[in-house]
Short mmCIF file of C-alpha atoms and ligand atoms in Angstrom, two decimals:
data_model
loop_
_atom_site.label_atom_id
_atom_site.label_comp_id
_atom_site.label_asym_id
_atom_site.label_seq_id
_atom_site.Cartn_x
_atom_site.Cartn_y
_atom_site.Cartn_z
CA MET A 1 19.08 -32.11 11.30
CA ILE A 2 20.21 -29.33 9.03
CA LYS A 3 20.97 -30.39 5.50
CA GLN A 4 23.56 -28.12 4.00
CA GLN A 5 23.21 -26.87 0.39
CA LYS A 6 24.90 -24.07 -1.47
CA ASN A 7 21.77 -21.94 -1.66
CA ASN A 8 21.32 -19.39 1.13
CA ARG A 9 17.55 -19.79 1.44
CA ARG A 10 16.67 -21.54 4.64
CA LEU A 11 13.24 -22.94 5.49
CA LEU A 12 12.29 -23.81 9.06
CA VAL A 13 9.09 -25.88 9.50
CA LEU A 14 7.02 -26.06 12.67
CA ASP A 15 4.51 -28.94 12.44
CA ASP A 16 3.73 -31.77 14.79
CA GLU A 17 2.85 -34.11 11.92
CA ASN A 18 6.35 -35.32 11.25
CA ASP A 19 5.62 -36.87 7.88
CA VAL A 20 4.08 -33.68 6.61
CA ALA A 21 7.06 -31.61 7.84
CA ALA A 22 9.51 -34.07 6.29
CA THR A 23 7.65 -33.93 2.98
CA ILE A 24 7.69 -30.14 2.96
CA CYS A 25 11.43 -30.19 3.62
CA MET A 26 12.08 -32.68 0.92
CA MET A 27 10.15 -30.60 -1.66
CA ALA A 28 11.86 -27.44 -0.51
CA GLU A 29 15.26 -28.97 -0.94
CA ILE A 30 14.41 -29.73 -4.55
CA ALA A 31 13.75 -26.00 -4.87
CA GLY A 32 17.25 -25.36 -3.48
CA TYR A 33 16.46 -24.64 0.15
CA GLN A 34 18.35 -25.71 3.23
CA THR A 35 15.68 -27.09 5.55
CA GLU A 36 15.00 -27.94 9.13
CA HIS A 37 11.84 -29.08 10.92
CA THR A 38 10.62 -29.48 14.41
CA ASP A 39 7.41 -30.15 16.35
CA SER A 40 8.48 -28.06 19.37
CA ILE A 41 7.90 -24.37 19.71
CA GLU A 42 10.91 -24.09 22.03
CA VAL A 43 13.27 -25.64 19.41
CA PHE A 44 11.56 -23.51 16.71
CA ILE A 45 12.28 -20.28 18.56
CA GLU A 46 15.83 -21.33 19.33
CA GLN A 47 16.41 -22.05 15.67
CA LEU A 48 15.00 -18.70 14.68
CA PHE A 49 17.90 -17.13 16.48
CA VAL A 50 20.65 -19.64 15.86
CA TRP A 51 19.89 -20.44 12.25
CA SER A 52 18.12 -17.27 11.01
CA PRO A 53 15.81 -18.91 8.48
CA THR A 54 14.76 -16.83 5.47
CA HIS A 55 11.39 -18.67 5.35
CA VAL A 56 9.29 -20.30 8.07
CA ALA A 57 6.29 -22.60 7.59
CA VAL A 58 3.97 -22.93 10.54
CA ASP A 59 1.05 -25.34 11.05
CA LEU A 60 -2.09 -23.66 12.59
CA GLN A 61 -2.92 -26.61 14.88
CA LEU A 62 -0.21 -27.70 17.24
CA ALA A 63 -0.57 -29.81 20.34
CA LYS A 64 0.25 -27.13 22.88
CA LEU A 65 -0.60 -23.91 21.15
CA ASP A 66 -2.33 -22.64 18.00
CA GLY A 67 -1.10 -20.74 14.97
CA ILE A 68 -2.26 -17.39 16.32
CA ASP A 69 -0.03 -17.87 19.36
CA VAL A 70 2.87 -18.71 17.06
CA ILE A 71 2.15 -15.56 14.98
CA HIS A 72 2.33 -13.50 18.16
CA ARG A 73 5.65 -15.11 19.11
CA LEU A 74 7.00 -14.33 15.65
CA VAL A 75 5.93 -10.70 15.97
CA GLU A 76 7.43 -10.41 19.49
CA LEU A 77 10.69 -11.84 18.16
CA ASP A 78 10.59 -9.32 15.27
CA CYS A 79 10.77 -12.19 12.77
CA LYS A 80 11.84 -10.99 9.32
CA ALA A 81 11.46 -14.38 7.58
CA ALA A 82 8.78 -14.93 4.93
CA VAL A 83 5.93 -16.85 6.58
CA ILE A 84 3.94 -19.75 5.13
CA ILE A 85 0.87 -20.89 7.07
CA ILE A 86 -0.10 -24.54 6.74
CA SER A 87 -3.39 -26.04 7.84
CA GLY A 88 -5.84 -28.90 7.45
CA LEU A 89 -8.62 -26.54 8.58
CA GLY A 90 -11.04 -24.93 6.13
CA GLY A 91 -10.13 -22.15 3.72
CA ARG A 92 -11.83 -19.38 5.72
CA ILE A 93 -9.91 -20.21 8.90
CA LEU A 94 -6.70 -20.32 6.88
CA ASP A 95 -7.69 -17.02 5.33
CA SER A 96 -8.30 -15.23 8.63
CA ALA A 97 -5.14 -16.61 10.20
CA SER A 98 -3.13 -15.40 7.21
CA ARG A 99 -4.77 -11.99 7.48
CA ALA A 100 -3.85 -11.87 11.21
CA ALA A 101 -0.20 -12.66 10.24
CA ALA A 102 -0.13 -9.89 7.61
CA GLU A 103 -1.92 -7.35 9.84
CA ASN A 104 0.59 -8.15 12.61
CA GLY A 105 3.30 -6.93 10.20
CA LEU A 106 4.77 -10.36 9.23
CA THR A 107 5.83 -10.94 5.64
CA LEU A 108 3.24 -13.49 4.64
CA LEU A 109 4.22 -15.53 1.62
CA GLY A 110 1.02 -17.56 1.43
CA THR A 111 -1.00 -20.46 2.77
CA LEU A 112 -1.00 -24.19 2.16
CA SER A 113 -4.13 -26.19 2.67
CA LYS A 114 -3.47 -29.83 3.63
CA PRO A 115 -3.28 -32.03 1.59
CA PHE A 116 -1.31 -29.79 -0.76
CA SER A 117 0.35 -30.59 -4.06
CA ARG A 118 4.12 -30.37 -4.73
CA ASP A 119 3.41 -27.60 -7.19
CA SER A 120 1.51 -25.41 -4.78
CA LEU A 121 4.43 -25.56 -2.34
CA LEU A 122 6.97 -24.88 -5.09
CA ASP A 123 4.88 -21.94 -6.31
CA LEU A 124 5.10 -20.42 -2.82
CA LEU A 125 8.80 -21.08 -2.39
CA THR A 126 9.68 -19.53 -5.72
CA ILE A 127 7.77 -16.25 -5.13
CA ASP A 128 10.06 -13.31 -5.49
CA THR A 129 9.05 -10.95 -2.72
CA SER A 130 11.39 -8.21 -3.73
CA SER A 131 9.93 -5.22 -5.58
CA ARG A 132 11.58 -3.48 -8.44
CA ILE A 133 13.15 -0.82 -6.27
CA LEU A 134 15.40 1.74 -7.90
CA PRO A 135 18.09 3.59 -5.95
CA HIS A 136 16.13 6.83 -5.60
CA GLN A 137 12.83 5.21 -4.83
CA GLU A 138 11.97 5.13 -1.20
CA SER A 139 13.38 1.91 0.21
CA SER A 140 10.68 1.40 2.80
CA PHE A 141 8.00 3.22 4.74
CA LEU A 142 10.14 6.00 6.14
CA HIS A 143 8.05 6.45 9.21
CA SER A 144 10.57 8.02 11.57
CA GLY A 145 8.85 7.40 14.85
CA LEU A 146 9.47 11.03 15.80
CA SER A 147 6.93 12.63 17.99
CA ILE A 148 6.02 15.91 16.22
CA SER A 149 4.64 18.85 18.14
CA GLY A 150 2.23 21.49 16.75
CA ASP A 151 4.99 24.09 17.22
CA GLU A 152 7.48 22.04 15.22
CA LEU A 153 4.92 21.62 12.51
CA ALA A 154 4.13 25.37 12.40
CA ASN A 155 7.86 26.11 12.27
CA ALA A 156 8.35 23.75 9.33
CA LEU A 157 5.37 25.28 7.51
CA ARG A 158 6.94 28.73 7.89
CA LYS A 159 10.12 27.35 6.30
CA LYS A 160 8.09 25.76 3.48
CA ALA A 161 9.61 22.38 4.41
CA PHE A 162 6.90 20.18 3.00
CA ILE A 163 7.17 18.56 -0.38
CA ALA A 164 5.60 15.72 -2.34
CA HIS A 165 6.95 12.45 -3.62
CA PHE A 166 5.44 10.82 -6.69
CA GLN A 167 4.15 7.27 -7.03
CA PRO A 168 3.22 6.03 -10.54
CA LYS A 169 -0.18 4.64 -11.53
CA ILE A 170 -0.13 2.39 -14.60
CA SER A 171 -2.79 1.16 -16.96
CA CYS A 172 -3.74 -2.47 -16.46
CA LEU A 173 -4.47 -2.72 -20.16
CA ASN A 174 -1.03 -1.94 -21.53
CA SER A 175 1.22 -0.97 -18.54
CA GLU A 176 1.37 2.58 -19.80
CA LEU A 177 2.06 5.34 -17.26
CA MET A 178 -1.22 7.11 -16.51
CA GLY A 179 -0.04 9.53 -13.84
CA PHE A 180 1.22 9.85 -10.30
CA GLU A 181 -0.16 10.13 -6.81
CA CYS A 182 1.54 13.03 -5.00
CA LEU A 183 2.27 12.04 -1.45
CA ALA A 184 3.23 14.46 1.28
CA ARG A 185 6.79 14.24 2.61
CA TRP A 186 8.76 16.26 5.17
CA PRO A 187 12.49 16.16 4.73
CA HIS A 188 13.39 16.72 8.39
CA GLN A 189 16.59 18.55 9.45
CA SER A 190 17.62 15.37 11.32
CA GLY A 191 18.08 13.73 7.89
CA VAL A 192 15.04 11.45 7.93
CA MET A 193 12.20 11.76 5.49
CA ILE A 194 9.05 11.93 7.56
CA THR A 195 5.94 10.38 6.05
CA PRO A 196 2.34 11.61 6.54
CA VAL A 197 1.44 9.19 9.31
CA ASP A 198 3.63 11.34 11.58
CA PHE A 199 2.16 14.72 10.77
CA ILE A 200 -1.25 14.67 9.08
CA GLU A 201 -3.17 13.82 12.18
CA ILE A 202 -1.52 16.47 14.31
CA ALA A 203 -2.03 18.98 11.44
CA GLU A 204 -5.69 18.10 11.40
CA ARG A 205 -6.05 18.41 15.15
CA SER A 206 -4.14 21.74 15.35
CA GLY A 207 -5.89 23.34 12.36
CA LEU A 208 -2.58 23.58 10.46
CA ILE A 209 -3.88 21.14 7.84
CA HIS A 210 -5.21 24.01 5.73
CA GLN A 211 -1.79 25.57 5.46
CA LEU A 212 -0.10 22.19 5.04
CA THR A 213 -2.44 21.10 2.23
CA ARG A 214 -1.80 24.34 0.36
CA GLN A 215 1.94 23.98 0.71
CA ILE A 216 1.99 20.40 -0.55
CA TYR A 217 -0.41 21.16 -3.40
CA GLU A 218 1.60 24.16 -4.44
CA TYR A 219 4.81 22.09 -4.51
CA ALA A 220 3.10 19.46 -6.61
CA LEU A 221 1.46 21.95 -9.01
CA ALA A 222 4.70 23.90 -9.44
CA ASN A 223 6.45 20.72 -10.53
CA LEU A 224 3.72 19.33 -12.81
CA THR A 225 4.86 21.40 -15.82
CA ASP A 226 8.07 19.41 -15.89
CA PHE A 227 6.06 16.16 -16.15
CA ALA A 228 3.73 17.69 -18.72
CA GLN A 229 6.71 18.34 -20.97
CA THR A 230 7.22 14.58 -21.29
CA ASP A 231 3.54 13.62 -21.40
CA THR A 232 0.57 15.93 -21.44
CA LYS A 233 -1.98 13.19 -20.79
CA LEU A 234 -0.69 12.37 -17.32
CA LYS A 235 -3.00 12.94 -14.35
CA PHE A 236 -1.96 13.80 -10.84
CA ALA A 237 -3.72 12.65 -7.72
CA LEU A 238 -3.58 14.74 -4.60
CA ASN A 239 -4.91 13.72 -1.19
CA LEU A 240 -7.54 15.85 0.47
CA SER A 241 -8.15 15.71 4.16
CA PRO A 242 -11.86 15.72 5.10
CA VAL A 243 -11.05 18.82 7.21
CA ASN A 244 -10.06 20.63 3.99
CA LEU A 245 -13.64 20.24 2.81
CA ASN A 246 -14.81 22.56 5.50
CA ASP A 247 -12.70 25.36 4.01
CA GLU A 248 -14.98 27.09 1.55
CA THR A 249 -12.18 29.13 0.04
CA PHE A 250 -10.24 26.07 -1.01
CA PRO A 251 -11.90 25.21 -4.37
CA ASN A 252 -11.25 28.70 -5.73
CA TRP A 253 -7.71 28.76 -4.21
CA LEU A 254 -6.96 25.53 -6.07
CA LEU A 255 -8.45 26.81 -9.29
CA ASP A 256 -6.32 30.00 -9.06
CA LYS A 257 -3.18 27.98 -8.37
CA CYS A 258 -3.90 25.74 -11.37
CA ARG A 259 -4.13 28.84 -13.60
CA GLU A 260 -0.93 30.23 -12.03
CA TYR A 261 0.98 27.00 -12.84
CA ASN A 262 -0.78 26.39 -16.17
CA VAL A 263 -2.29 23.10 -15.04
CA SER A 264 -5.74 22.09 -16.27
CA PRO A 265 -8.10 20.97 -13.44
CA SER A 266 -8.90 17.99 -15.62
CA GLN A 267 -5.35 16.73 -14.94
CA ILE A 268 -6.00 16.73 -11.20
CA ILE A 269 -7.64 14.00 -9.20
CA LEU A 270 -8.54 14.78 -5.65
CA GLU A 271 -8.46 11.69 -3.46
CA VAL A 272 -10.91 11.95 -0.59
CA THR A 273 -10.99 9.60 2.37
CA GLU A 274 -14.15 9.57 4.39
CA THR A 275 -13.99 9.86 8.15
CA ALA A 276 -16.44 10.03 10.98
CA SER A 277 -15.59 13.70 11.46
CA MET A 278 -17.34 14.63 8.20
CA ASP A 279 -19.68 17.57 8.23
CA SER A 280 -23.29 17.14 7.36
CA PRO A 281 -23.93 14.85 4.36
CA LEU A 282 -25.47 17.80 2.51
CA LYS A 283 -22.38 20.00 2.99
CA LEU A 284 -20.14 17.19 1.87
CA LEU A 285 -22.26 16.74 -1.25
CA GLU A 286 -22.09 20.47 -1.98
CA HIS A 287 -18.37 20.79 -1.39
CA LEU A 288 -17.49 17.85 -3.59
CA THR A 289 -19.80 19.07 -6.30
CA GLN A 290 -18.01 22.42 -6.27
CA PHE A 291 -14.74 20.67 -7.16
CA ARG A 292 -16.45 18.81 -9.98
CA ILE A 293 -17.98 21.99 -11.30
CA ARG A 294 -14.48 23.47 -11.54
CA GLY A 295 -13.31 20.45 -13.62
CA PHE A 296 -11.38 18.46 -11.04
CA HIS A 297 -11.73 14.67 -10.83
CA LEU A 298 -12.72 13.11 -7.54
CA SER A 299 -11.61 9.77 -6.22
CA ILE A 300 -13.08 7.87 -3.29
CA ASP A 301 -9.93 6.70 -1.52
CA ASP A 302 -9.52 3.60 0.59
CA PHE A 303 -12.80 2.17 -0.75
CA GLY A 304 -14.08 -0.76 1.23
CA VAL A 305 -12.72 0.16 4.66
CA GLY A 306 -13.66 2.67 7.29
CA TYR A 307 -16.43 5.04 6.35
CA SER A 308 -16.31 4.84 2.56
CA SER A 309 -19.59 3.17 1.83
CA LEU A 310 -21.92 2.26 -0.96
CA VAL A 311 -24.21 5.18 0.03
CA GLN A 312 -21.42 7.66 -0.55
CA LEU A 313 -20.55 6.04 -3.86
CA ALA A 314 -24.12 6.34 -5.06
CA ARG A 315 -24.69 9.84 -3.72
CA LEU A 316 -21.48 11.74 -4.24
CA PRO A 317 -20.01 12.86 -7.57
CA PHE A 318 -16.91 10.63 -7.70
CA SER A 319 -15.25 9.91 -10.99
CA GLU A 320 -12.81 7.29 -9.64
CA LEU A 321 -12.88 4.50 -7.09
CA LYS A 322 -9.66 3.47 -5.35
CA ILE A 323 -9.76 0.03 -3.82
CA ASP A 324 -8.14 -0.04 -0.40
CA GLN A 325 -4.70 -1.63 -0.27
CA MET A 326 -5.81 -3.93 2.47
CA PHE A 327 -7.69 -5.96 -0.19
CA THR A 328 -4.98 -5.70 -2.87
CA LYS A 329 -2.16 -6.72 -0.56
CA THR A 330 -3.97 -9.94 0.39
CA LEU A 331 -5.00 -10.95 -3.15
CA THR A 332 -2.41 -13.74 -3.29
CA THR A 333 -3.39 -15.21 0.03
CA SER A 334 -7.13 -14.59 0.46
CA ASP A 335 -9.93 -16.01 -1.61
CA GLU A 336 -12.26 -13.53 0.04
CA SER A 337 -10.11 -10.57 -1.02
CA ARG A 338 -10.14 -11.82 -4.60
CA LYS A 339 -13.94 -12.07 -4.54
CA ILE A 340 -14.34 -8.61 -2.95
CA VAL A 341 -11.93 -6.94 -5.37
CA ALA A 342 -13.60 -8.62 -8.39
CA ALA A 343 -17.01 -7.44 -7.16
CA VAL A 344 -15.79 -3.88 -6.47
CA VAL A 345 -14.14 -3.65 -9.88
CA SER A 346 -17.36 -4.74 -11.52
CA LEU A 347 -19.40 -2.34 -9.38
CA GLY A 348 -17.13 0.59 -10.15
CA LYS A 349 -17.06 -0.15 -13.88
CA SER A 350 -20.87 -0.50 -14.02
CA MET A 351 -21.07 2.98 -12.44
CA GLY A 352 -18.77 4.37 -15.10
CA LEU A 353 -15.95 4.98 -12.67
CA ASN A 354 -12.21 4.71 -13.27
CA VAL A 355 -11.16 1.85 -10.93
CA VAL A 356 -7.70 1.94 -9.40
CA ALA A 357 -6.16 -0.62 -7.09
CA GLU A 358 -3.37 0.49 -4.76
CA GLY A 359 -1.00 -1.65 -2.71
CA VAL A 360 0.03 -3.91 -5.66
CA GLU A 361 3.03 -5.68 -4.16
CA ASN A 362 3.62 -8.53 -6.56
CA GLU A 363 3.18 -9.65 -10.15
CA TRP A 364 0.45 -12.14 -9.36
CA ALA A 365 -1.77 -9.37 -7.94
CA LEU A 366 -1.09 -7.15 -10.93
CA ASN A 367 -2.07 -9.94 -13.33
CA PHE A 368 -5.16 -10.75 -11.37
CA LEU A 369 -6.28 -7.09 -11.38
CA CYS A 370 -5.68 -6.87 -15.15
CA ASP A 371 -7.62 -10.11 -15.74
CA ILE A 372 -10.71 -8.85 -13.86
CA GLY A 373 -10.75 -5.54 -15.77
CA CYS A 374 -9.38 -3.11 -13.19
CA ASP A 375 -8.35 0.08 -14.99
CA GLU A 376 -5.17 1.16 -13.12
CA ALA A 377 -2.69 -0.20 -10.63
CA GLN A 378 -0.40 1.42 -8.12
CA GLY A 379 1.98 -0.16 -5.61
CA TYR A 380 5.45 -1.16 -4.59
CA PHE A 381 5.69 -3.82 -7.26
CA ILE A 382 5.34 -1.08 -9.92
CA ALA A 383 7.31 1.54 -8.03
CA ARG A 384 7.62 3.16 -4.62
CA PRO A 385 7.03 6.87 -4.19
CA MET A 386 9.97 8.79 -5.69
CA ASP A 387 11.43 12.27 -5.60
CA LYS A 388 10.58 14.44 -8.58
CA ILE A 389 13.74 13.85 -10.58
CA THR A 390 13.51 10.05 -10.24
CA ALA A 391 9.81 10.14 -11.06
CA LEU A 392 10.47 12.27 -14.17
CA ASN A 393 12.90 9.64 -15.48
CA TRP A 394 10.75 6.68 -14.49
CA LYS A 395 9.98 4.55 -17.50
CA GLY A 396 9.11 1.34 -15.66
CA GLY A 397 5.48 1.24 -16.69
CA LYS A 398 6.02 1.11 -20.44
CA LYS A 399 6.30 -2.23 -22.20
CA GLU A 400 9.35 -2.59 -24.46
P1 LIG B 501 -3.07 6.75 0.81
O1 LIG B 501 -3.75 7.92 0.19
O2 LIG B 501 -3.84 5.49 0.92
O3 LIG B 501 -1.71 6.61 0.08
C1 LIG B 501 -1.11 5.36 -0.16
C2 LIG B 501 -0.09 5.03 0.90
O4 LIG B 501 0.37 3.71 0.73
C3 LIG B 501 1.17 5.84 0.73
O5 LIG B 501 1.75 5.97 2.02
C4 LIG B 501 2.03 4.99 -0.14
O6 LIG B 501 3.41 5.25 0.01
C5 LIG B 501 1.72 3.64 0.40
N1 LIG B 501 1.82 2.59 -0.59
C6 LIG B 501 1.74 2.68 -1.96
N2 LIG B 501 1.90 1.48 -2.53
C7 LIG B 501 2.10 0.57 -1.53
C8 LIG B 501 2.33 -0.83 -1.51
O7 LIG B 501 2.38 -1.52 -2.53
N3 LIG B 501 2.46 -1.42 -0.31
C9 LIG B 501 2.39 -0.69 0.86
N4 LIG B 501 2.58 -1.35 2.00
N5 LIG B 501 2.18 0.64 0.90
C10 LIG B 501 2.01 1.28 -0.32
P2 LIG B 501 2.19 7.36 2.63
O8 LIG B 501 2.83 8.18 1.57
O9 LIG B 501 2.91 7.10 3.88
O10 LIG B 501 0.81 8.06 2.95
C11 LIG B 501 -0.03 7.61 3.92
C12 LIG B 501 -1.34 8.33 3.94
O11 LIG B 501 -1.16 9.68 4.30
C13 LIG B 501 -1.98 8.35 2.55
O12 LIG B 501 -2.65 7.10 2.33
C14 LIG B 501 -2.92 9.51 2.71
O13 LIG B 501 -4.16 9.14 3.33
C15 LIG B 501 -2.17 10.42 3.62
N6 LIG B 501 -1.53 11.51 2.84
C16 LIG B 501 -0.43 11.43 2.02
N7 LIG B 501 -0.20 12.66 1.46
C17 LIG B 501 -1.18 13.50 1.87
C18 LIG B 501 -1.49 14.84 1.69
O14 LIG B 501 -0.83 15.58 0.93
N8 LIG B 501 -2.57 15.35 2.40
C19 LIG B 501 -3.30 14.60 3.17
N9 LIG B 501 -4.38 15.14 3.81
N10 LIG B 501 -3.10 13.29 3.40
C20 LIG B 501 -2.03 12.75 2.80
CA1 LIG B 502 -4.52 8.42 -1.60
CA1 LIG B 503 -5.58 4.74 -0.18
#
């Protein structure tokens, strides 16, 4: 039965333990939710359409199917509700199920381990999932889904169509703005803003990445003087494709461009993501060292996933470690992520590196990172990538 209240937050619970479901509903109503519960997946799915809940809570163990099946159904149905996963199973199982939900693209609010307290449920239900998004910040991942050809890319390069958007990095110590990551963007003639996922790979495969990198870097460098007028201590991070490292002329090209735009190499952080396509380990060592000799900072991007390994960290001349967002995004829901992030922060600090966490999507994660001594944070909770003018006026990091 649906209990009507003024509030427009609606929680739908799927659990075959009726008393548990009823208790959840009762607590949620205290928090101002309308609630409904069922033990049938068919009724649950019907209600998803008919009632459009803003929140769903799903038990991992049901008589006919398990929580992973339910997660798949939610994905198939393009469920936009915030998801809470409930279970009497151990923490690790709950952890991996919640990771599966998040990696399937669901908005995971958190997990509840049975028996749970009233406060832990209320904590979840009162989470504000909205970021502090300003009008000119990007409202979402602007992946257009366009299929880009090499010719189209070459054409756009000729027209100098590629630009950068700027995402702030703030100090965990005092929320001060430390700098920006410059992220490639392609304002397409169709009106959509195309993000790198649609063109970096094809640029790498077609060899156009060298031209593309130079175009994005030049746009960023040419605009840095405007930022420097407001704050000369700011640093700017630029992404480097591993393919760029094979271009021996690039370190000097970059140094010349820095001189041309009056930017000190010490203001630039090059973020490098490792891939399997890397040249020989010796060449990589040499190329990276060449950037350091010229005064640029180097950051090991996406640390903890893919090919970025402890060997690389020990061997290569990085000055910064960037914890992959996969860990940061799951801080609120995964005990393992919290342990890994705490260990990586401590490792990075002990090696004298500046440690940055990206993918900070809520206040809880930001506070956690600050508590464990992470140096800097970046993510949608702080700000989304922004065009230059919006970024120049961005004051969100500074405490009043
Ligand atoms: P990345 O270097 O890991 O950059 C971070 C990506 O995560 C950016 O996506 C950023 O918009 C997004 N992001 C930042 N904070 C959050 C958050 O809190 N939540 C979520 N869900 N996402 C967040 P973007 O701009 O689409 O870039 C994707 C990737 O493309 C970058 O990942 C980087 O590897 C690559 N890329 C971007 N610009 C360049 C470039 O100029 N050259 C090269 N070679 N690669 C680039
Ligand atoms: Ca990066
Ligand atoms: Ca990254």
